[in-house]
Structures are given as C-alpha cells and as structure tokens.
C-alpha cells in the first residue's frame, strides 16, 4: 500500500499535492486566527500611508517598505486591508514550500 502511495507522490503529483496541502492549511489557519500581531498592524498602517501618497510617513512607521508596498498593490485588487495582508502571507508561505519540497525530494 505504501509503495503505491510512494510512487504516486513522486514527481508532479507530489509537488501539486504538497502545494495544495500547504495552501489549504495556511488558509484554514488564517481564517481562524483573527487578531493581527503588532507587526501586522504596523505594515498595514504603513501601506495606508503609501496609498494616500505619504511615503515619508509610511517609511517613518516602518523603514523596510517592501511588505507594506506589496500590501498596497494587493489592496487595489482586494479592498479589505486585513484580507490583502493575509493573502500575501498565504502566498509567501506556499511559495516557500517550493524550495523546501525540492530540497527534501533529494533525501
């Protein structure tokens, strides 16, 4: 039984299974983990400054603007700040699964 699963899990099927499992677990955790930590509030506040054109104020809140800038970009697609930030978090964790999967397939 395990041999069939092992053969199925190799290659493209295993890669897709790993990505889908990672995305599903992270989405479930994001849905049930309501409160943001203080860093999340800070990133969103900086992103709100970026949207209004107050870049200096946003940089004063948090001097490394990449994550806040990405939240600003996603906010144009998803109008809710909190959902936009969580979507970026989910996407980054799922994308981080790719090199981890590739490293562990060689073991």
CSV table of N, CA, C and O in Angstrom, one decimal:
chain,number,residue,atom,x,y,z
A,1,UNK,N,0.8,-1.2,0.0
A,1,UNK,CA,0.0,0.0,0.0
A,1,UNK,C,0.9,1.3,0.0
A,1,UNK,O,0.6,2.2,-0.7
A,2,UNK,N,1.9,1.3,0.8
A,2,UNK,CA,2.7,2.5,0.9
A,2,UNK,C,3.6,2.6,-0.4
A,2,UNK,O,3.9,3.7,-0.7
A,3,UNK,N,3.8,1.5,-1.1
A,3,UNK,CA,4.6,1.6,-2.3
A,3,UNK,C,3.8,2.3,-3.4
A,3,UNK,O,4.3,3.1,-4.1
A,4,UNK,N,2.5,2.1,-3.4
A,4,UNK,CA,1.6,2.8,-4.4
A,4,UNK,C,1.6,4.3,-4.1
A,4,UNK,O,1.7,5.1,-5.0
A,5,UNK,N,1.4,4.6,-2.8
A,5,UNK,CA,1.4,6.0,-2.4
A,5,UNK,C,2.8,6.6,-2.7
A,5,UNK,O,2.8,7.8,-3.2
A,6,UNK,N,3.8,5.9,-2.5
A,6,UNK,CA,5.2,6.5,-2.7
A,6,UNK,C,5.4,6.8,-4.2
A,6,UNK,O,5.9,7.8,-4.5
A,7,UNK,N,4.9,5.9,-5.0
A,7,UNK,CA,5.1,6.1,-6.5
A,7,UNK,C,4.2,7.2,-6.9
A,7,UNK,O,4.6,8.0,-7.8
A,8,UNK,N,3.0,7.3,-6.4
A,8,UNK,CA,2.1,8.4,-6.8
A,8,UNK,C,2.6,9.8,-6.3
A,8,UNK,O,2.5,10.7,-7.0
A,9,UNK,N,3.3,9.8,-5.2
A,9,UNK,CA,3.7,11.0,-4.6
A,9,UNK,C,5.0,11.6,-5.3
A,9,UNK,O,5.3,12.7,-5.2
A,10,UNK,N,5.7,10.7,-6.0
A,10,UNK,CA,6.9,11.2,-6.7
A,10,UNK,C,6.5,12.0,-7.9
A,10,UNK,O,5.4,11.9,-8.5
A,11,UNK,N,7.3,13.0,-8.3
A,11,UNK,CA,7.1,13.8,-9.5
A,11,UNK,C,6.1,14.9,-9.3
A,11,UNK,O,5.9,15.5,-8.2
A,12,UNK,N,5.4,15.1,-10.4
A,12,UNK,CA,4.4,16.3,-10.5
A,12,UNK,C,3.3,16.1,-9.5
A,12,UNK,O,2.9,17.1,-8.9
A,13,UNK,N,2.8,14.9,-9.3
A,13,UNK,CA,1.6,14.7,-8.4
A,13,UNK,C,2.0,15.1,-6.9
A,13,UNK,O,1.2,15.8,-6.2
A,14,UNK,N,3.2,14.7,-6.5
A,14,UNK,CA,3.6,15.0,-5.2
A,14,UNK,C,3.8,16.5,-5.0
A,14,UNK,O,3.5,17.1,-3.9
A,15,UNK,N,4.3,17.2,-6.0
A,15,UNK,CA,4.6,18.6,-5.9
A,15,UNK,C,3.2,19.4,-5.8
A,15,UNK,O,3.1,20.2,-5.0
A,16,UNK,N,2.3,19.0,-6.6
A,16,UNK,CA,1.0,19.7,-6.6
A,16,UNK,C,0.3,19.3,-5.3
A,16,UNK,O,-0.4,20.2,-4.7
A,17,UNK,N,0.4,18.1,-4.8
A,17,UNK,CA,-0.3,17.7,-3.5
A,17,UNK,C,0.3,18.6,-2.4
A,17,UNK,O,-0.4,19.1,-1.5
A,18,UNK,N,1.6,18.7,-2.4
A,18,UNK,CA,2.3,19.5,-1.3
A,18,UNK,C,1.9,21.0,-1.4
A,18,UNK,O,1.6,21.5,-0.3
A,19,UNK,N,1.8,21.5,-2.5
A,19,UNK,CA,1.4,22.9,-2.6
A,19,UNK,C,-0.1,23.1,-2.2
A,19,UNK,O,-0.4,24.1,-1.5
A,20,UNK,N,-0.9,22.2,-2.6
A,20,UNK,CA,-2.3,22.3,-2.3
A,20,UNK,C,-2.6,22.1,-0.8
A,20,UNK,O,-3.3,22.9,-0.1
A,21,UNK,N,-1.8,21.2,-0.2
A,21,UNK,CA,-1.9,21.0,1.3
A,21,UNK,C,-1.4,22.2,2.0
A,21,UNK,O,-2.1,22.6,3.0
A,22,UNK,N,-0.3,22.7,1.6
A,22,UNK,CA,0.2,23.9,2.2
A,22,UNK,C,-0.8,25.1,2.2
A,22,UNK,O,-1.0,25.8,3.1
A,23,UNK,N,-1.3,25.3,1.0
A,23,UNK,CA,-2.3,26.4,0.8
A,23,UNK,C,-3.5,26.2,1.6
A,23,UNK,O,-4.0,27.1,2.3
A,24,UNK,N,-4.0,25.0,1.7
A,24,UNK,CA,-5.3,24.7,2.5
A,24,UNK,C,-5.0,24.9,4.0
A,24,UNK,O,-5.8,25.5,4.6
A,25,UNK,N,-3.9,24.4,4.5
A,25,UNK,CA,-3.6,24.5,5.9
A,25,UNK,C,-3.4,26.0,6.3
A,25,UNK,O,-3.9,26.5,7.3
A,26,UNK,N,-2.7,26.7,5.5
A,26,UNK,CA,-2.4,28.1,5.8
A,26,UNK,C,-3.7,29.0,5.7
A,26,UNK,O,-3.9,29.9,6.5
A,27,UNK,N,-4.6,28.6,4.7
A,27,UNK,CA,-5.9,29.3,4.6
A,27,UNK,C,-6.7,29.1,5.8
A,27,UNK,O,-7.3,30.0,6.4
A,28,UNK,N,-6.8,27.8,6.3
A,28,UNK,CA,-7.6,27.5,7.5
A,28,UNK,C,-7.0,28.2,8.7
A,28,UNK,O,-7.8,28.8,9.5
A,29,UNK,N,-5.7,28.2,8.8
A,29,UNK,CA,-5.1,28.9,10.0
A,29,UNK,C,-5.4,30.4,9.9
A,29,UNK,O,-5.7,31.1,10.9
A,30,UNK,N,-5.4,31.0,8.7
A,30,UNK,CA,-5.6,32.4,8.5
A,30,UNK,C,-7.1,32.8,8.8
A,30,UNK,O,-7.4,33.8,9.4
A,31,UNK,N,-8.0,31.9,8.5
A,31,UNK,CA,-9.4,32.1,8.8
A,31,UNK,C,-9.7,32.1,10.2
A,31,UNK,O,-10.6,32.9,10.7
A,32,UNK,N,-9.1,31.2,11.0
A,32,UNK,CA,-9.4,31.1,12.4
A,32,UNK,C,-8.5,31.9,13.3
A,32,UNK,O,-8.8,32.0,14.5
A,33,UNK,N,-7.5,32.4,12.8
A,33,UNK,CA,-6.6,33.3,13.6
A,33,UNK,C,-6.9,34.7,13.3
A,33,UNK,O,-6.3,35.4,12.5
A,34,UNK,N,-7.9,35.2,14.0
A,34,UNK,CA,-8.4,36.6,13.7
A,34,UNK,C,-7.5,37.7,14.1
A,34,UNK,O,-7.3,38.6,13.2
A,35,UNK,N,-7.0,37.8,15.3
A,35,UNK,CA,-6.2,39.0,15.6
A,35,UNK,C,-4.9,39.1,14.9
A,35,UNK,O,-4.2,38.1,14.7
A,36,UNK,N,-4.5,40.3,14.5
A,36,UNK,CA,-3.2,40.6,13.9
A,36,UNK,C,-2.2,40.8,15.1
A,36,UNK,O,-2.6,41.4,16.1
A,37,UNK,N,-1.0,40.5,14.8
A,37,UNK,CA,0.0,41.0,15.8
A,37,UNK,C,0.4,42.4,15.6
A,37,UNK,O,-0.1,43.0,14.6
A,38,UNK,N,1.2,43.0,16.4
A,38,UNK,CA,1.5,44.4,16.3
A,38,UNK,C,2.3,44.7,15.0
A,38,UNK,O,2.1,45.8,14.5
A,39,UNK,N,3.1,43.8,14.5
A,39,UNK,CA,3.8,44.0,13.3
A,39,UNK,C,2.8,44.1,12.1
A,39,UNK,O,3.0,44.9,11.2
A,40,UNK,N,1.8,43.3,12.1
A,40,UNK,CA,0.8,43.3,11.0
A,40,UNK,C,0.1,44.6,11.0
A,40,UNK,O,-0.2,45.2,9.9
A,41,UNK,N,-0.3,45.2,12.1
A,41,UNK,CA,-0.9,46.5,12.2
A,41,UNK,C,0.0,47.5,11.7
A,41,UNK,O,-0.4,48.5,11.0
A,42,UNK,N,1.3,47.4,12.0
A,42,UNK,CA,2.3,48.4,11.6
A,42,UNK,C,2.4,48.4,10.0
A,42,UNK,O,2.5,49.4,9.4
A,43,UNK,N,2.5,47.2,9.5
A,43,UNK,CA,2.6,47.0,8.0
A,43,UNK,C,1.4,47.6,7.3
A,43,UNK,O,1.6,48.3,6.3
A,44,UNK,N,0.2,47.4,7.8
A,44,UNK,CA,-1.0,47.9,7.2
A,44,UNK,C,-1.0,49.4,7.3
A,44,UNK,O,-1.4,50.1,6.4
A,45,UNK,N,-0.6,49.9,8.5
A,45,UNK,CA,-0.6,51.4,8.7
A,45,UNK,C,0.3,52.0,7.7
A,45,UNK,O,0.0,53.1,7.1
A,46,UNK,N,1.5,51.5,7.5
A,46,UNK,CA,2.5,52.0,6.5
A,46,UNK,C,1.9,51.9,5.1
A,46,UNK,O,2.0,52.9,4.3
A,47,UNK,N,1.2,50.8,4.8
A,47,UNK,CA,0.6,50.7,3.5
A,47,UNK,C,-0.5,51.7,3.2
A,47,UNK,O,-0.6,52.2,2.1
A,48,UNK,N,-1.2,52.0,4.3
A,48,UNK,CA,-2.3,53.0,4.1
A,48,UNK,C,-1.7,54.4,3.9
A,48,UNK,O,-2.2,55.2,3.1
A,49,UNK,N,-0.5,54.7,4.5
A,49,UNK,CA,0.2,55.9,4.1
A,49,UNK,C,0.7,55.9,2.7
A,49,UNK,O,0.6,57.0,2.0
A,50,UNK,N,1.2,54.8,2.2
A,50,UNK,CA,1.6,54.7,0.8
A,50,UNK,C,0.5,55.0,-0.2
A,50,UNK,O,0.7,55.6,-1.2
A,51,UNK,N,-0.7,54.5,0.1
A,51,UNK,CA,-1.9,54.6,-0.7
A,51,UNK,C,-2.2,56.1,-0.9
A,51,UNK,O,-2.6,56.6,-1.9
A,52,UNK,N,-2.1,56.8,0.2
A,52,UNK,CA,-2.5,58.2,0.2
A,52,UNK,C,-1.4,59.1,-0.3
A,52,UNK,O,-1.6,60.3,-0.4
A,53,UNK,N,-0.2,58.5,-0.6
A,53,UNK,CA,0.9,59.3,-1.2
A,53,UNK,C,1.8,59.9,-0.1
A,53,UNK,O,2.7,60.6,-0.5
A,54,UNK,N,1.6,59.5,1.1
A,54,UNK,CA,2.5,60.0,2.2
A,54,UNK,C,3.6,58.9,2.4
A,54,UNK,O,3.6,58.2,3.4
A,55,UNK,N,4.5,58.9,1.5
A,55,UNK,CA,5.6,57.8,1.5
A,55,UNK,C,6.5,58.1,2.7
A,55,UNK,O,7.0,57.1,3.3
A,56,UNK,N,6.8,59.3,3.0
A,56,UNK,CA,7.8,59.6,4.1
A,56,UNK,C,7.2,59.1,5.4
A,56,UNK,O,7.8,58.5,6.3
A,57,UNK,N,5.9,59.4,5.6
A,57,UNK,CA,5.2,58.9,6.8
A,57,UNK,C,5.2,57.4,6.9
A,57,UNK,O,5.4,56.9,8.0
A,58,UNK,N,5.0,56.7,5.8
A,58,UNK,CA,5.0,55.3,5.8
A,58,UNK,C,6.3,54.7,6.1
A,58,UNK,O,6.5,53.8,6.9
A,59,UNK,N,7.4,55.4,5.6
A,59,UNK,CA,8.7,54.9,5.9
A,59,UNK,C,9.1,55.2,7.3
A,59,UNK,O,10.0,54.5,7.9
A,60,UNK,N,8.6,56.3,7.9
A,60,UNK,CA,8.9,56.5,9.3
A,60,UNK,C,8.2,55.5,10.2
A,60,UNK,O,8.8,55.1,11.3
A,61,UNK,N,7.1,55.0,9.8
A,61,UNK,CA,6.5,53.9,10.6
A,61,UNK,C,7.3,52.6,10.5
A,61,UNK,O,7.5,51.9,11.5
A,62,UNK,N,7.7,52.3,9.3
A,62,UNK,CA,8.5,51.0,9.1
A,62,UNK,C,9.5,51.3,8.0
A,62,UNK,O,9.1,51.5,6.8
A,63,UNK,N,10.8,51.3,8.3
A,63,UNK,CA,11.8,51.7,7.3
A,63,UNK,C,12.0,50.7,6.1
A,63,UNK,O,12.7,51.0,5.2
A,64,UNK,N,11.5,49.5,6.3
A,64,UNK,CA,11.7,48.5,5.2
A,64,UNK,C,10.3,48.3,4.5
A,64,UNK,O,9.5,47.5,5.0
A,65,UNK,N,10.1,49.0,3.4
A,65,UNK,CA,8.8,49.1,2.8
A,65,UNK,C,8.3,48.0,1.9
A,65,UNK,O,7.1,48.1,1.4
A,66,UNK,N,9.0,47.0,1.6
A,66,UNK,CA,8.6,46.0,0.6
A,66,UNK,C,7.3,45.4,1.0
A,66,UNK,O,6.4,45.3,0.1
A,67,UNK,N,7.2,44.8,2.2
A,67,UNK,CA,5.9,44.1,2.5
A,67,UNK,C,4.7,45.1,2.5
A,67,UNK,O,3.7,44.8,2.0
A,68,UNK,N,4.9,46.3,3.0
A,68,UNK,CA,3.9,47.3,3.0
A,68,UNK,C,3.5,47.7,1.6
A,68,UNK,O,2.3,47.9,1.3
A,69,UNK,N,4.5,47.8,0.8
A,69,UNK,CA,4.2,48.2,-0.6
A,69,UNK,C,3.4,47.1,-1.3
A,69,UNK,O,2.5,47.3,-2.1
A,70,UNK,N,3.8,45.8,-1.1
A,70,UNK,CA,3.0,44.7,-1.7
A,70,UNK,C,1.6,44.7,-1.2
A,70,UNK,O,0.7,44.4,-1.9
A,71,UNK,N,1.4,45.0,0.1
A,71,UNK,CA,0.0,45.1,0.7
A,71,UNK,C,-0.7,46.2,-0.1
A,71,UNK,O,-1.9,46.0,-0.4
A,72,UNK,N,-0.1,47.3,-0.4
A,72,UNK,CA,-0.7,48.4,-1.1
A,72,UNK,C,-1.1,48.0,-2.5
A,72,UNK,O,-2.2,48.3,-2.9
A,73,UNK,N,-0.3,47.2,-3.2
A,73,UNK,CA,-0.6,46.7,-4.5
A,73,UNK,C,-1.8,45.8,-4.5
A,73,UNK,O,-2.7,45.9,-5.3
A,74,UNK,N,-1.7,44.8,-3.6
A,74,UNK,CA,-2.8,43.8,-3.5
A,74,UNK,C,-4.1,44.5,-3.0
A,74,UNK,O,-5.2,44.1,-3.4
A,75,UNK,N,-4.0,45.6,-2.3
A,75,UNK,CA,-5.2,46.3,-1.8
A,75,UNK,C,-6.0,46.8,-3.0
A,75,UNK,O,-7.2,47.0,-2.9
A,76,UNK,N,-5.4,47.1,-4.1
A,76,UNK,CA,-6.1,47.6,-5.3
A,76,UNK,C,-7.0,46.5,-5.8
A,76,UNK,O,-8.0,46.7,-6.5
A,77,UNK,N,-6.6,45.2,-5.6
A,77,UNK,CA,-7.4,44.1,-6.1
A,77,UNK,C,-8.4,43.6,-5.0
A,77,UNK,O,-9.5,43.3,-5.3
A,78,UNK,N,-7.9,43.5,-3.8
A,78,UNK,CA,-8.7,43.1,-2.6
A,78,UNK,C,-9.0,44.4,-1.7
A,78,UNK,O,-8.0,44.8,-1.1
A,79,UNK,N,-10.2,44.9,-1.7
A,79,UNK,CA,-10.4,46.2,-1.0
A,79,UNK,C,-10.2,46.1,0.6
A,79,UNK,O,-10.1,47.2,1.2
A,80,UNK,N,-10.2,45.0,1.2
A,80,UNK,CA,-10.0,44.9,2.6
A,80,UNK,C,-8.5,44.8,3.0
A,80,UNK,O,-7.8,43.9,2.5
A,81,UNK,N,-8.0,45.7,3.8
A,81,UNK,CA,-6.6,45.7,4.2
A,81,UNK,C,-6.2,44.4,4.8
A,81,UNK,O,-5.1,43.8,4.5
A,82,UNK,N,-7.0,43.9,5.8
A,82,UNK,CA,-6.6,42.7,6.5
A,82,UNK,C,-6.6,41.5,5.6
A,82,UNK,O,-5.7,40.6,5.7
A,83,UNK,N,-7.6,41.3,4.7
A,83,UNK,CA,-7.6,40.2,3.8
A,83,UNK,C,-6.4,40.3,2.8
A,83,UNK,O,-5.8,39.3,2.5
A,84,UNK,N,-6.1,41.5,2.4
A,84,UNK,CA,-4.9,41.7,1.5
A,84,UNK,C,-3.6,41.2,2.1
A,84,UNK,O,-2.8,40.5,1.5
A,85,UNK,N,-3.5,41.6,3.4
A,85,UNK,CA,-2.2,41.2,4.1
A,85,UNK,C,-2.2,39.7,4.3
A,85,UNK,O,-1.1,39.1,4.2
A,86,UNK,N,-3.3,39.1,4.7
A,86,UNK,CA,-3.4,37.6,4.9
A,86,UNK,C,-3.1,36.9,3.6
A,86,UNK,O,-2.5,35.8,3.6
A,87,UNK,N,-3.6,37.4,2.5
A,87,UNK,CA,-3.4,36.8,1.2
A,87,UNK,C,-1.9,36.8,0.8
A,87,UNK,O,-1.4,35.8,0.3
A,88,UNK,N,-1.3,37.9,1.1
A,88,UNK,CA,0.2,37.9,0.9
A,88,UNK,C,0.9,36.9,1.7
A,88,UNK,O,1.8,36.2,1.3
A,89,UNK,N,0.5,36.8,3.0
A,89,UNK,CA,1.1,35.8,3.9
A,89,UNK,C,0.9,34.4,3.4
A,89,UNK,O,1.9,33.6,3.4
A,90,UNK,N,-0.3,34.1,3.0
A,90,UNK,CA,-0.6,32.7,2.5
A,90,UNK,C,0.3,32.5,1.3
A,90,UNK,O,0.9,31.4,1.1
A,91,UNK,N,0.3,33.4,0.3
A,91,UNK,CA,1.1,33.2,-0.9
A,91,UNK,C,2.6,33.0,-0.6
A,91,UNK,O,3.2,32.2,-1.2
A,92,UNK,N,3.1,33.8,0.3
A,92,UNK,CA,4.5,33.7,0.6
A,92,UNK,C,4.9,32.3,1.2
A,92,UNK,O,5.9,31.8,0.9
A,93,UNK,N,4.0,31.9,2.1
A,93,UNK,CA,4.3,30.6,2.7
A,93,UNK,C,4.2,29.4,1.7
A,93,UNK,O,5.0,28.5,1.7
A,94,UNK,N,3.2,29.5,0.8
A,94,UNK,CA,3.0,28.5,-0.2
A,94,UNK,C,4.2,28.5,-1.2
A,94,UNK,O,4.8,27.5,-1.5
A,95,UNK,N,4.7,29.7,-1.6
A,95,UNK,CA,5.8,29.8,-2.4
A,95,UNK,C,7.1,29.3,-1.7
A,95,UNK,O,8.0,28.8,-2.4
A,96,UNK,N,7.2,29.5,-0.4
A,96,UNK,CA,8.4,29.0,0.3
A,96,UNK,C,8.4,27.5,0.4
A,96,UNK,O,9.4,26.9,0.6
A,97,UNK,N,7.2,26.9,0.1
A,97,UNK,CA,7.1,25.4,0.1
A,97,UNK,C,7.9,24.8,-1.1
A,97,UNK,O,8.4,23.7,-1.0
A,98,UNK,N,7.9,25.6,-2.1
A,98,UNK,CA,8.6,25.0,-3.4
A,98,UNK,C,10.0,24.7,-3.2
A,98,UNK,O,10.4,23.5,-3.4
A,99,UNK,N,10.9,25.6,-2.7
A,99,UNK,CA,12.3,25.2,-2.5
A,99,UNK,C,12.4,24.1,-1.4
A,99,UNK,O,13.3,23.2,-1.5
A,100,UNK,N,11.6,24.1,-0.4
A,100,UNK,CA,11.6,23.1,0.6
A,100,UNK,C,11.3,21.8,0.1
A,100,UNK,O,12.0,20.8,0.4
A,101,UNK,N,10.3,21.7,-0.8
A,101,UNK,CA,9.9,20.4,-1.4
A,101,UNK,C,11.1,19.9,-2.3
A,101,UNK,O,11.4,18.8,-2.3
A,102,UNK,N,11.7,20.8,-3.1
A,102,UNK,CA,12.8,20.4,-4.0
A,102,UNK,C,14.0,20.0,-3.2
A,102,UNK,O,14.7,19.0,-3.6
A,103,UNK,N,14.2,20.6,-2.0
A,103,UNK,CA,15.4,20.1,-1.2
A,103,UNK,C,15.1,18.8,-0.6
A,103,UNK,O,16.0,17.9,-0.5
A,104,UNK,N,13.9,18.5,-0.2
A,104,UNK,CA,13.6,17.3,0.5
A,104,UNK,C,13.4,16.1,-0.4
A,104,UNK,O,13.4,14.9,0.0
A,105,UNK,N,13.1,16.3,-1.7
A,105,UNK,CA,13.0,15.2,-2.6
A,105,UNK,C,14.3,14.5,-2.9
A,105,UNK,O,14.3,13.4,-3.3
A,106,UNK,N,15.4,15.2,-2.6
A,106,UNK,CA,16.7,14.6,-2.8
A,106,UNK,C,17.1,13.7,-1.7
A,106,UNK,O,18.1,13.0,-1.8
A,107,UNK,N,16.5,13.8,-0.5
A,107,UNK,CA,16.8,13.0,0.6
A,107,UNK,C,16.5,11.5,0.4
A,107,UNK,O,15.7,11.1,-0.1
